[in-house]
Amino acid sequence: MKPRKQELGNKNLIGHKITMLRLERNIKQKELLARLQTRGVDISPSGLSKLEGQVRPVTDIELKALADIFNISYEELLDDTY
């Protein structure tokens, strides 16, 4: 994974947590995109990068799918302590 060139944004609370969970579980962005697509969520690679970088908001549908993929609650995703 390339190092992030820009600082984290402030458009969502979960981007950094998604990145950390993904890395802890050895999931590549491409694999996460595929898992999202199987749940009916179609995000482009740049869209996922922006979500993880907190420079784009996350939708409720994306939040639900991400919580399901990582097998955690919405509250755990929204908890910005990590």
PDB file of N, CA, C and O in Angstrom:
ATOM      1  N   MET A   1       0.839  -1.169   0.000  1.00  0.00           N
ATOM      2  CA  MET A   1       0.000   0.000   0.000  1.00  0.00           C
ATOM      3  C   MET A   1       0.886   1.234   0.000  1.00  0.00           C
ATOM      4  O   MET A   1       1.850   1.320   0.747  1.00  0.00           O
ATOM      5  N   LYS A   2       0.542   2.165  -0.859  1.00  0.00           N
ATOM      6  CA  LYS A   2       1.297   3.408  -0.927  1.00  0.00           C
ATOM      7  C   LYS A   2       1.023   4.241   0.323  1.00  0.00           C
ATOM      8  O   LYS A   2      -0.106   4.266   0.817  1.00  0.00           O
ATOM      9  N   PRO A   3       2.030   4.942   0.815  1.00  0.00           N
ATOM     10  CA  PRO A   3       1.769   5.833   1.941  1.00  0.00           C
ATOM     11  C   PRO A   3       0.879   6.988   1.493  1.00  0.00           C
ATOM     12  O   PRO A   3       0.950   7.447   0.364  1.00  0.00           O
ATOM     13  N   ARG A   4       0.010   7.411   2.398  1.00  0.00           N
ATOM     14  CA  ARG A   4      -0.903   8.504   2.109  1.00  0.00           C
ATOM     15  C   ARG A   4      -0.126   9.795   1.960  1.00  0.00           C
ATOM     16  O   ARG A   4       0.690  10.141   2.806  1.00  0.00           O
ATOM     17  N   LYS A   5      -0.373  10.510   0.882  1.00  0.00           N
ATOM     18  CA  LYS A   5       0.329  11.767   0.626  1.00  0.00           C
ATOM     19  C   LYS A   5      -0.340  12.935   1.340  1.00  0.00           C
ATOM     20  O   LYS A   5       0.320  13.873   1.746  1.00  0.00           O
ATOM     21  N   GLN A   6      -1.663  12.846   1.460  1.00  0.00           N
ATOM     22  CA  GLN A   6      -2.400  13.934   2.101  1.00  0.00           C
ATOM     23  C   GLN A   6      -2.744  13.560   3.536  1.00  0.00           C
ATOM     24  O   GLN A   6      -2.865  12.389   3.874  1.00  0.00           O
ATOM     25  N   GLU A   7      -2.927  14.574   4.365  1.00  0.00           N
ATOM     26  CA  GLU A   7      -3.378  14.325   5.728  1.00  0.00           C
ATOM     27  C   GLU A   7      -4.823  13.858   5.697  1.00  0.00           C
ATOM     28  O   GLU A   7      -5.540  14.097   4.731  1.00  0.00           O
ATOM     29  N   LEU A   8      -5.240  13.190   6.766  1.00  0.00           N
ATOM     30  CA  LEU A   8      -6.626  12.744   6.855  1.00  0.00           C
ATOM     31  C   LEU A   8      -7.564  13.942   6.843  1.00  0.00           C
ATOM     32  O   LEU A   8      -7.265  14.987   7.411  1.00  0.00           O
ATOM     33  N   GLY A   9      -8.694  13.741   6.198  1.00  0.00           N
ATOM     34  CA  GLY A   9      -9.700  14.794   6.142  1.00  0.00           C
ATOM     35  C   GLY A   9     -10.614  14.745   7.358  1.00  0.00           C
ATOM     36  O   GLY A   9     -10.309  14.110   8.366  1.00  0.00           O
ATOM     37  N   ASN A  10     -11.766  15.408   7.226  1.00  0.00           N
ATOM     38  CA  ASN A  10     -12.716  15.450   8.336  1.00  0.00           C
ATOM     39  C   ASN A  10     -14.151  15.187   7.869  1.00  0.00           C
ATOM     40  O   ASN A  10     -15.101  15.644   8.479  1.00  0.00           O
ATOM     41  N   LYS A  11     -14.312  14.431   6.785  1.00  0.00           N
ATOM     42  CA  LYS A  11     -15.634  14.189   6.207  1.00  0.00           C
ATOM     43  C   LYS A  11     -16.329  12.963   6.802  1.00  0.00           C
ATOM     44  O   LYS A  11     -17.515  12.768   6.576  1.00  0.00           O
ATOM     45  N   ASN A  12     -15.615  12.101   7.520  1.00  0.00           N
ATOM     46  CA  ASN A  12     -16.235  10.962   8.183  1.00  0.00           C
ATOM     47  C   ASN A  12     -15.410  10.574   9.404  1.00  0.00           C
ATOM     48  O   ASN A  12     -14.278  11.010   9.562  1.00  0.00           O
ATOM     49  N   LEU A  13     -15.998   9.748  10.255  1.00  0.00           N
ATOM     50  CA  LEU A  13     -15.307   9.293  11.458  1.00  0.00           C
ATOM     51  C   LEU A  13     -14.665   7.928  11.300  1.00  0.00           C
ATOM     52  O   LEU A  13     -13.832   7.538  12.107  1.00  0.00           O
ATOM     53  N   ILE A  14     -15.062   7.181  10.271  1.00  0.00           N
ATOM     54  CA  ILE A  14     -14.673   5.781  10.217  1.00  0.00           C
ATOM     55  C   ILE A  14     -13.512   5.461   9.277  1.00  0.00           C
ATOM     56  O   ILE A  14     -13.001   4.357   9.305  1.00  0.00           O
ATOM     57  N   GLY A  15     -13.097   6.387   8.468  1.00  0.00           N
ATOM     58  CA  GLY A  15     -12.089   6.099   7.453  1.00  0.00           C
ATOM     59  C   GLY A  15     -10.816   5.498   8.001  1.00  0.00           C
ATOM     60  O   GLY A  15     -10.321   4.483   7.511  1.00  0.00           O
ATOM     61  N   HIS A  16     -10.271   6.112   9.038  1.00  0.00           N
ATOM     62  CA  HIS A  16      -9.024   5.613   9.619  1.00  0.00           C
ATOM     63  C   HIS A  16      -9.238   4.224  10.216  1.00  0.00           C
ATOM     64  O   HIS A  16      -8.398   3.339  10.082  1.00  0.00           O
ATOM     65  N   LYS A  17     -10.380   4.021  10.869  1.00  0.00           N
ATOM     66  CA  LYS A  17     -10.675   2.725  11.479  1.00  0.00           C
ATOM     67  C   LYS A  17     -10.801   1.647  10.407  1.00  0.00           C
ATOM     68  O   LYS A  17     -10.316   0.527  10.577  1.00  0.00           O
ATOM     69  N   ILE A  18     -11.439   1.970   9.281  1.00  0.00           N
ATOM     70  CA  ILE A  18     -11.570   1.009   8.182  1.00  0.00           C
ATOM     71  C   ILE A  18     -10.180   0.607   7.683  1.00  0.00           C
ATOM     72  O   ILE A  18      -9.895  -0.567   7.467  1.00  0.00           O
ATOM     73  N   THR A  19      -9.316   1.577   7.528  1.00  0.00           N
ATOM     74  CA  THR A  19      -7.950   1.289   7.086  1.00  0.00           C
ATOM     75  C   THR A  19      -7.249   0.355   8.066  1.00  0.00           C
ATOM     76  O   THR A  19      -6.637  -0.639   7.670  1.00  0.00           O
ATOM     77  N   MET A  20      -7.342   0.653   9.361  1.00  0.00           N
ATOM     78  CA  MET A  20      -6.674  -0.164  10.370  1.00  0.00           C
ATOM     79  C   MET A  20      -7.248  -1.581  10.411  1.00  0.00           C
ATOM     80  O   MET A  20      -6.498  -2.558  10.467  1.00  0.00           O
ATOM     81  N   LEU A  21      -8.570  -1.704  10.362  1.00  0.00           N
ATOM     82  CA  LEU A  21      -9.197  -3.029  10.365  1.00  0.00           C
ATOM     83  C   LEU A  21      -8.783  -3.824   9.132  1.00  0.00           C
ATOM     84  O   LEU A  21      -8.486  -5.018   9.215  1.00  0.00           O
ATOM     85  N   ARG A  22      -8.765  -3.165   8.008  1.00  0.00           N
ATOM     86  CA  ARG A  22      -8.401  -3.824   6.753  1.00  0.00           C
ATOM     87  C   ARG A  22      -6.962  -4.332   6.811  1.00  0.00           C
ATOM     88  O   ARG A  22      -6.678  -5.475   6.446  1.00  0.00           O
ATOM     89  N   LEU A  23      -6.069  -3.512   7.319  1.00  0.00           N
ATOM     90  CA  LEU A  23      -4.665  -3.907   7.397  1.00  0.00           C
ATOM     91  C   LEU A  23      -4.454  -5.016   8.426  1.00  0.00           C
ATOM     92  O   LEU A  23      -3.683  -5.947   8.187  1.00  0.00           O
ATOM     93  N   GLU A  24      -5.126  -4.929   9.580  1.00  0.00           N
ATOM     94  CA  GLU A  24      -5.020  -5.962  10.610  1.00  0.00           C
ATOM     95  C   GLU A  24      -5.439  -7.326  10.081  1.00  0.00           C
ATOM     96  O   GLU A  24      -4.899  -8.348  10.481  1.00  0.00           O
ATOM     97  N   ARG A  25      -6.429  -7.321   9.193  1.00  0.00           N
ATOM     98  CA  ARG A  25      -6.977  -8.575   8.674  1.00  0.00           C
ATOM     99  C   ARG A  25      -6.399  -8.955   7.310  1.00  0.00           C
ATOM    100  O   ARG A  25      -6.882  -9.857   6.654  1.00  0.00           O
ATOM    101  N   ASN A  26      -5.349  -8.235   6.926  1.00  0.00           N
ATOM    102  CA  ASN A  26      -4.652  -8.494   5.656  1.00  0.00           C
ATOM    103  C   ASN A  26      -5.597  -8.512   4.456  1.00  0.00           C
ATOM    104  O   ASN A  26      -5.525  -9.397   3.605  1.00  0.00           O
ATOM    105  N   ILE A  27      -6.472  -7.525   4.414  1.00  0.00           N
ATOM    106  CA  ILE A  27      -7.408  -7.381   3.298  1.00  0.00           C
ATOM    107  C   ILE A  27      -6.919  -6.238   2.423  1.00  0.00           C
ATOM    108  O   ILE A  27      -6.721  -5.119   2.909  1.00  0.00           O
ATOM    109  N   LYS A  28      -6.720  -6.507   1.169  1.00  0.00           N
ATOM    110  CA  LYS A  28      -6.320  -5.451   0.228  1.00  0.00           C
ATOM    111  C   LYS A  28      -7.545  -4.622  -0.144  1.00  0.00           C
ATOM    112  O   LYS A  28      -8.677  -5.090  -0.053  1.00  0.00           O
ATOM    113  N   GLN A  29      -7.305  -3.397  -0.569  1.00  0.00           N
ATOM    114  CA  GLN A  29      -8.417  -2.537  -0.980  1.00  0.00           C
ATOM    115  C   GLN A  29      -9.264  -3.207  -2.060  1.00  0.00           C
ATOM    116  O   GLN A  29     -10.485  -3.137  -2.021  1.00  0.00           O
ATOM    117  N   LYS A  30      -8.600  -3.861  -2.993  1.00  0.00           N
ATOM    118  CA  LYS A  30      -9.306  -4.536  -4.085  1.00  0.00           C
ATOM    119  C   LYS A  30     -10.262  -5.607  -3.546  1.00  0.00           C
ATOM    120  O   LYS A  30     -11.383  -5.755  -4.027  1.00  0.00           O
ATOM    121  N   GLU A  31      -9.818  -6.350  -2.545  1.00  0.00           N
ATOM    122  CA  GLU A  31     -10.658  -7.383  -1.938  1.00  0.00           C
ATOM    123  C   GLU A  31     -11.829  -6.758  -1.179  1.00  0.00           C
ATOM    124  O   GLU A  31     -12.952  -7.257  -1.227  1.00  0.00           O
ATOM    125  N   LEU A  32     -11.559  -5.664  -0.470  1.00  0.00           N
ATOM    126  CA  LEU A  32     -12.637  -4.979   0.241  1.00  0.00           C
ATOM    127  C   LEU A  32     -13.674  -4.456  -0.747  1.00  0.00           C
ATOM    128  O   LEU A  32     -14.882  -4.559  -0.505  1.00  0.00           O
ATOM    129  N   LEU A  33     -13.223  -3.923  -1.861  1.00  0.00           N
ATOM    130  CA  LEU A  33     -14.148  -3.460  -2.902  1.00  0.00           C
ATOM    131  C   LEU A  33     -15.030  -4.604  -3.393  1.00  0.00           C
ATOM    132  O   LEU A  33     -16.237  -4.437  -3.571  1.00  0.00           O
ATOM    133  N   ALA A  34     -14.438  -5.771  -3.594  1.00  0.00           N
ATOM    134  CA  ALA A  34     -15.200  -6.939  -4.056  1.00  0.00           C
ATOM    135  C   ALA A  34     -16.226  -7.355  -3.010  1.00  0.00           C
ATOM    136  O   ALA A  34     -17.377  -7.673  -3.346  1.00  0.00           O
ATOM    137  N   ARG A  35     -15.832  -7.342  -1.738  1.00  0.00           N
ATOM    138  CA  ARG A  35     -16.765  -7.706  -0.666  1.00  0.00           C
ATOM    139  C   ARG A  35     -17.915  -6.709  -0.577  1.00  0.00           C
ATOM    140  O   ARG A  35     -19.058  -7.079  -0.323  1.00  0.00           O
ATOM    141  N   LEU A  36     -17.604  -5.444  -0.777  1.00  0.00           N
ATOM    142  CA  LEU A  36     -18.659  -4.419  -0.778  1.00  0.00           C
ATOM    143  C   LEU A  36     -19.618  -4.652  -1.938  1.00  0.00           C
ATOM    144  O   LEU A  36     -20.834  -4.548  -1.782  1.00  0.00           O
ATOM    145  N   GLN A  37     -19.073  -4.973  -3.095  1.00  0.00           N
ATOM    146  CA  GLN A  37     -19.913  -5.201  -4.268  1.00  0.00           C
ATOM    147  C   GLN A  37     -20.853  -6.376  -4.067  1.00  0.00           C
ATOM    148  O   GLN A  37     -21.996  -6.340  -4.517  1.00  0.00           O
ATOM    149  N   THR A  38     -20.409  -7.426  -3.380  1.00  0.00           N
ATOM    150  CA  THR A  38     -21.298  -8.563  -3.129  1.00  0.00           C
ATOM    151  C   THR A  38     -22.443  -8.185  -2.193  1.00  0.00           C
ATOM    152  O   THR A  38     -23.440  -8.887  -2.133  1.00  0.00           O
ATOM    153  N   ARG A  39     -22.295  -7.066  -1.512  1.00  0.00           N
ATOM    154  CA  ARG A  39     -23.350  -6.573  -0.630  1.00  0.00           C
ATOM    155  C   ARG A  39     -24.130  -5.424  -1.278  1.00  0.00           C
ATOM    156  O   ARG A  39     -24.864  -4.705  -0.617  1.00  0.00           O
ATOM    157  N   GLY A  40     -23.926  -5.239  -2.572  1.00  0.00           N
ATOM    158  CA  GLY A  40     -24.680  -4.232  -3.310  1.00  0.00           C
ATOM    159  C   GLY A  40     -24.146  -2.821  -3.212  1.00  0.00           C
ATOM    160  O   GLY A  40     -24.831  -1.874  -3.575  1.00  0.00           O
ATOM    161  N   VAL A  41     -22.926  -2.679  -2.720  1.00  0.00           N
ATOM    162  CA  VAL A  41     -22.319  -1.354  -2.573  1.00  0.00           C
ATOM    163  C   VAL A  41     -21.207  -1.230  -3.614  1.00  0.00           C
ATOM    164  O   VAL A  41     -20.206  -1.936  -3.542  1.00  0.00           O
ATOM    165  N   ASP A  42     -21.385  -0.347  -4.559  1.00  0.00           N
ATOM    166  CA  ASP A  42     -20.412  -0.180  -5.638  1.00  0.00           C
ATOM    167  C   ASP A  42     -19.629   1.104  -5.418  1.00  0.00           C
ATOM    168  O   ASP A  42     -20.142   2.205  -5.610  1.00  0.00           O
ATOM    169  N   ILE A  43     -18.391   0.945  -4.992  1.00  0.00           N
ATOM    170  CA  ILE A  43     -17.493   2.079  -4.759  1.00  0.00           C
ATOM    171  C   ILE A  43     -16.290   1.891  -5.677  1.00  0.00           C
ATOM    172  O   ILE A  43     -15.764   0.789  -5.803  1.00  0.00           O
ATOM    173  N   SER A  44     -15.837   2.968  -6.280  1.00  0.00           N
ATOM    174  CA  SER A  44     -14.637   2.910  -7.111  1.00  0.00           C
ATOM    175  C   SER A  44     -13.406   2.826  -6.204  1.00  0.00           C
ATOM    176  O   SER A  44     -13.468   3.180  -5.021  1.00  0.00           O
ATOM    177  N   PRO A  45     -12.288   2.370  -6.745  1.00  0.00           N
ATOM    178  CA  PRO A  45     -11.059   2.356  -5.945  1.00  0.00           C
ATOM    179  C   PRO A  45     -10.705   3.736  -5.378  1.00  0.00           C
ATOM    180  O   PRO A  45     -10.311   3.854  -4.227  1.00  0.00           O
ATOM    181  N   SER A  46     -10.885   4.765  -6.178  1.00  0.00           N
ATOM    182  CA  SER A  46     -10.577   6.109  -5.666  1.00  0.00           C
ATOM    183  C   SER A  46     -11.592   6.526  -4.605  1.00  0.00           C
ATOM    184  O   SER A  46     -11.241   7.225  -3.657  1.00  0.00           O
ATOM    185  N   GLY A  47     -12.828   6.076  -4.746  1.00  0.00           N
ATOM    186  CA  GLY A  47     -13.850   6.376  -3.738  1.00  0.00           C
ATOM    187  C   GLY A  47     -13.514   5.741  -2.401  1.00  0.00           C
ATOM    188  O   GLY A  47     -13.663   6.361  -1.347  1.00  0.00           O
ATOM    189  N   LEU A  48     -13.036   4.490  -2.438  1.00  0.00           N
ATOM    190  CA  LEU A  48     -12.638   3.818  -1.200  1.00  0.00           C
ATOM    191  C   LEU A  48     -11.423   4.506  -0.593  1.00  0.00           C
ATOM    192  O   LEU A  48     -11.359   4.706   0.618  1.00  0.00           O
ATOM    193  N   SER A  49     -10.483   4.893  -1.422  1.00  0.00           N
ATOM    194  CA  SER A  49      -9.310   5.600  -0.926  1.00  0.00           C
ATOM    195  C   SER A  49      -9.719   6.913  -0.254  1.00  0.00           C
ATOM    196  O   SER A  49      -9.207   7.267   0.809  1.00  0.00           O
ATOM    197  N   LYS A  50     -10.658   7.622  -0.865  1.00  0.00           N
ATOM    198  CA  LYS A  50     -11.137   8.880  -0.280  1.00  0.00           C
ATOM    199  C   LYS A  50     -11.900   8.633   1.006  1.00  0.00           C
ATOM    200  O   LYS A  50     -11.801   9.404   1.955  1.00  0.00           O
ATOM    201  N   LEU A  51     -12.656   7.533   1.061  1.00  0.00           N
ATOM    202  CA  LEU A  51     -13.376   7.188   2.286  1.00  0.00           C
ATOM    203  C   LEU A  51     -12.375   6.906   3.397  1.00  0.00           C
ATOM    204  O   LEU A  51     -12.504   7.419   4.504  1.00  0.00           O
ATOM    205  N   GLU A  52     -11.371   6.070   3.087  1.00  0.00           N
ATOM    206  CA  GLU A  52     -10.351   5.753   4.088  1.00  0.00           C
ATOM    207  C   GLU A  52      -9.559   6.995   4.493  1.00  0.00           C
ATOM    208  O   GLU A  52      -9.126   7.108   5.634  1.00  0.00           O
ATOM    209  N   GLY A  53      -9.371   7.907   3.578  1.00  0.00           N
ATOM    210  CA  GLY A  53      -8.640   9.140   3.872  1.00  0.00           C
ATOM    211  C   GLY A  53      -9.501  10.206   4.517  1.00  0.00           C
ATOM    212  O   GLY A  53      -9.034  11.303   4.792  1.00  0.00           O
ATOM    213  N   GLN A  54     -10.757   9.886   4.751  1.00  0.00           N
ATOM    214  CA  GLN A  54     -11.718  10.767   5.401  1.00  0.00           C
ATOM    215  C   GLN A  54     -11.967  12.059   4.612  1.00  0.00           C
ATOM    216  O   GLN A  54     -12.288  13.088   5.180  1.00  0.00           O
ATOM    217  N   VAL A  55     -11.836  11.967   3.287  1.00  0.00           N
ATOM    218  CA  VAL A  55     -12.083  13.149   2.468  1.00  0.00           C
ATOM    219  C   VAL A  55     -13.418  13.053   1.723  1.00  0.00           C
ATOM    220  O   VAL A  55     -13.743  13.930   0.939  1.00  0.00           O
ATOM    221  N   ARG A  56     -14.168  11.972   1.980  1.00  0.00           N
ATOM    222  CA  ARG A  56     -15.525  11.852   1.461  1.00  0.00           C
ATOM    223  C   ARG A  56     -16.395  11.245   2.538  1.00  0.00           C
ATOM    224  O   ARG A  56     -15.936  10.428   3.333  1.00  0.00           O
ATOM    225  N   PRO A  57     -17.653  11.663   2.588  1.00  0.00           N
ATOM    226  CA  PRO A  57     -18.559  11.092   3.592  1.00  0.00           C
ATOM    227  C   PRO A  57     -18.857   9.628   3.295  1.00  0.00           C
ATOM    228  O   PRO A  57     -18.709   9.160   2.166  1.00  0.00           O
ATOM    229  N   VAL A  58     -19.281   8.922   4.313  1.00  0.00           N
ATOM    230  CA  VAL A  58     -19.697   7.530   4.164  1.00  0.00           C
ATOM    231  C   VAL A  58     -21.224   7.504   4.228  1.00  0.00           C
ATOM    232  O   VAL A  58     -21.826   8.226   5.021  1.00  0.00           O
ATOM    233  N   THR A  59     -21.846   6.706   3.368  1.00  0.00           N
ATOM    234  CA  THR A  59     -23.304   6.610   3.384  1.00  0.00           C
ATOM    235  C   THR A  59     -23.738   5.571   4.405  1.00  0.00           C
ATOM    236  O   THR A  59     -22.942   4.731   4.842  1.00  0.00           O
ATOM    237  N   ASP A  60     -25.005   5.623   4.763  1.00  0.00           N
ATOM    238  CA  ASP A  60     -25.522   4.636   5.714  1.00  0.00           C
ATOM    239  C   ASP A  60     -25.449   3.223   5.144  1.00  0.00           C
ATOM    240  O   ASP A  60     -25.165   2.262   5.856  1.00  0.00           O
ATOM    241  N   ILE A  61     -25.646   3.075   3.856  1.00  0.00           N
ATOM    242  CA  ILE A  61     -25.559   1.765   3.213  1.00  0.00           C
ATOM    243  C   ILE A  61     -24.126   1.237   3.279  1.00  0.00           C
ATOM    244  O   ILE A  61     -23.895   0.059   3.559  1.00  0.00           O
ATOM    245  N   GLU A  62     -23.163   2.119   3.045  1.00  0.00           N
ATOM    246  CA  GLU A  62     -21.755   1.724   3.144  1.00  0.00           C
ATOM    247  C   GLU A  62     -21.404   1.355   4.584  1.00  0.00           C
ATOM    248  O   GLU A  62     -20.710   0.364   4.827  1.00  0.00           O
ATOM    249  N   LEU A  63     -21.892   2.139   5.533  1.00  0.00           N
ATOM    250  CA  LEU A  63     -21.634   1.876   6.949  1.00  0.00           C
ATOM    251  C   LEU A  63     -22.141   0.495   7.340  1.00  0.00           C
ATOM    252  O   LEU A  63     -21.441  -0.275   7.993  1.00  0.00           O
ATOM    253  N   LYS A  64     -23.355   0.170   6.915  1.00  0.00           N
ATOM    254  CA  LYS A  64     -23.944  -1.134   7.222  1.00  0.00           C
ATOM    255  C   LYS A  64     -23.108  -2.262   6.609  1.00  0.00           C
ATOM    256  O   LYS A  64     -22.806  -3.251   7.280  1.00  0.00           O
ATOM    257  N   ALA A  65     -22.727  -2.122   5.350  1.00  0.00           N
ATOM    258  CA  ALA A  65     -21.943  -3.154   4.677  1.00  0.00           C
ATOM    259  C   ALA A  65     -20.569  -3.322   5.330  1.00  0.00           C
ATOM    260  O   ALA A  65     -20.099  -4.447   5.530  1.00  0.00           O
ATOM    261  N   LEU A  66     -19.915  -2.224   5.682  1.00  0.00           N
ATOM    262  CA  LEU A  66     -18.594  -2.292   6.297  1.00  0.00           C
ATOM    263  C   LEU A  66     -18.662  -2.953   7.674  1.00  0.00           C
ATOM    264  O   LEU A  66     -17.798  -3.765   8.021  1.00  0.00           O
ATOM    265  N   ALA A  67     -19.679  -2.619   8.452  1.00  0.00           N
ATOM    266  CA  ALA A  67     -19.852  -3.254   9.763  1.00  0.00           C
ATOM    267  C   ALA A  67     -20.036  -4.761   9.582  1.00  0.00           C
ATOM    268  O   ALA A  67     -19.470  -5.561  10.330  1.00  0.00           O
ATOM    269  N   ASP A  68     -20.804  -5.144   8.575  1.00  0.00           N
ATOM    270  CA  ASP A  68     -21.033  -6.557   8.291  1.00  0.00           C
ATOM    271  C   ASP A  68     -19.741  -7.248   7.862  1.00  0.00           C
ATOM    272  O   ASP A  68     -19.410  -8.332   8.352  1.00  0.00           O
ATOM    273  N   ILE A  69     -19.001  -6.634   6.975  1.00  0.00           N
ATOM    274  CA  ILE A  69     -17.744  -7.219   6.481  1.00  0.00           C
ATOM    275  C   ILE A  69     -16.748  -7.446   7.617  1.00  0.00           C
ATOM    276  O   ILE A  69     -16.115  -8.488   7.704  1.00  0.00           O
ATOM    277  N   PHE A  70     -16.620  -6.469   8.500  1.00  0.00           N
ATOM    278  CA  PHE A  70     -15.656  -6.574   9.588  1.00  0.00           C
ATOM    279  C   PHE A  70     -16.247  -7.209  10.847  1.00  0.00           C
ATOM    280  O   PHE A  70     -15.564  -7.340  11.864  1.00  0.00           O
ATOM    281  N   ASN A  71     -17.526  -7.593  10.761  1.00  0.00           N
ATOM    282  CA  ASN A  71     -18.208  -8.273  11.859  1.00  0.00           C
ATOM    283  C   ASN A  71     -18.127  -7.484  13.169  1.00  0.00           C
ATOM    284  O   ASN A  71     -17.771  -8.021  14.222  1.00  0.00           O
ATOM    285  N   ILE A  72     -18.400  -6.178  13.050  1.00  0.00           N
ATOM    286  CA  ILE A  72     -18.449  -5.316  14.224  1.00  0.00           C
ATOM    287  C   ILE A  72     -19.714  -4.472  14.133  1.00  0.00           C
ATOM    288  O   ILE A  72     -20.353  -4.388  13.087  1.00  0.00           O
ATOM    289  N   SER A  73     -20.067  -3.827  15.228  1.00  0.00           N
ATOM    290  CA  SER A  73     -21.284  -3.022  15.261  1.00  0.00           C
ATOM    291  C   SER A  73     -21.038  -1.645  14.645  1.00  0.00           C
ATOM    292  O   SER A  73     -19.895  -1.212  14.491  1.00  0.00           O
ATOM    293  N   TYR A  74     -22.137  -0.976  14.326  1.00  0.00           N
ATOM    294  CA  TYR A  74     -22.044   0.394  13.805  1.00  0.00           C
ATOM    295  C   TYR A  74     -21.344   1.285  14.825  1.00  0.00           C
ATOM    296  O   TYR A  74     -20.529   2.133  14.478  1.00  0.00           O
ATOM    297  N   GLU A  75     -21.684   1.070  16.094  1.00  0.00           N
ATOM    298  CA  GLU A  75     -21.117   1.890  17.162  1.00  0.00           C
ATOM    299  C   GLU A  75     -19.596   1.747  17.219  1.00  0.00           C
ATOM    300  O   GLU A  75     -18.883   2.720  17.421  1.00  0.00           O
ATOM    301  N   GLU A  76     -19.122   0.509  17.030  1.00  0.00           N
ATOM    302  CA  GLU A  76     -17.670   0.295  17.040  1.00  0.00           C
ATOM    303  C   GLU A  76     -16.994   1.012  15.873  1.00  0.00           C
ATOM    304  O   GLU A  76     -15.892   1.536  16.019  1.00  0.00           O
ATOM    305  N   LEU A  77     -17.672   1.039  14.723  1.00  0.00           N
ATOM    306  CA  LEU A  77     -17.099   1.772  13.579  1.00  0.00           C
ATOM    307  C   LEU A  77     -17.087   3.270  13.843  1.00  0.00           C
ATOM    308  O   LEU A  77     -16.157   3.960  13.458  1.00  0.00           O
ATOM    309  N   LEU A  78     -18.131   3.758  14.496  1.00  0.00           N
ATOM    310  CA  LEU A  78     -18.242   5.195  14.722  1.00  0.00           C
ATOM    311  C   LEU A  78     -17.392   5.681  15.898  1.00  0.00           C
ATOM    312  O   LEU A  78     -17.148   6.875  16.019  1.00  0.00           O
ATOM    313  N   ASP A  79     -16.956   4.766  16.733  1.00  0.00           N
ATOM    314  CA  ASP A  79     -16.078   5.122  17.846  1.00  0.00           C
ATOM    315  C   ASP A  79     -14.725   5.496  17.279  1.00  0.00           C
ATOM    316  O   ASP A  79     -14.010   4.649  16.736  1.00  0.00           O
ATOM    317  N   ASP A  80     -14.373   6.762  17.368  1.00  0.00           N
ATOM    318  CA  ASP A  80     -13.141   7.221  16.711  1.00  0.00           C
ATOM    319  C   ASP A  80     -11.884   6.999  17.522  1.00  0.00           C
ATOM    320  O   ASP A  80     -10.823   7.486  17.165  1.00  0.00           O
ATOM    321  N   THR A  81     -11.973   6.253  18.615  1.00  0.00           N
ATOM    322  CA  THR A  81     -10.748   5.922  19.338  1.00  0.00           C
ATOM    323  C   THR A  81     -10.199   4.631  18.755  1.00  0.00           C
ATOM    324  O   THR A  81     -10.900   3.644  18.618  1.00  0.00           O
ATOM    325  N   TYR A  82      -8.979   4.650  18.371  1.00  0.00           N
ATOM    326  CA  TYR A  82      -8.346   3.457  17.810  1.00  0.00           C
ATOM    327  C   TYR A  82      -6.900   3.419  18.133  1.00  0.00           C
ATOM    328  O   TYR A  82      -6.183   4.333  18.073  1.00  0.00           O
TER     329      TYR A  82
END
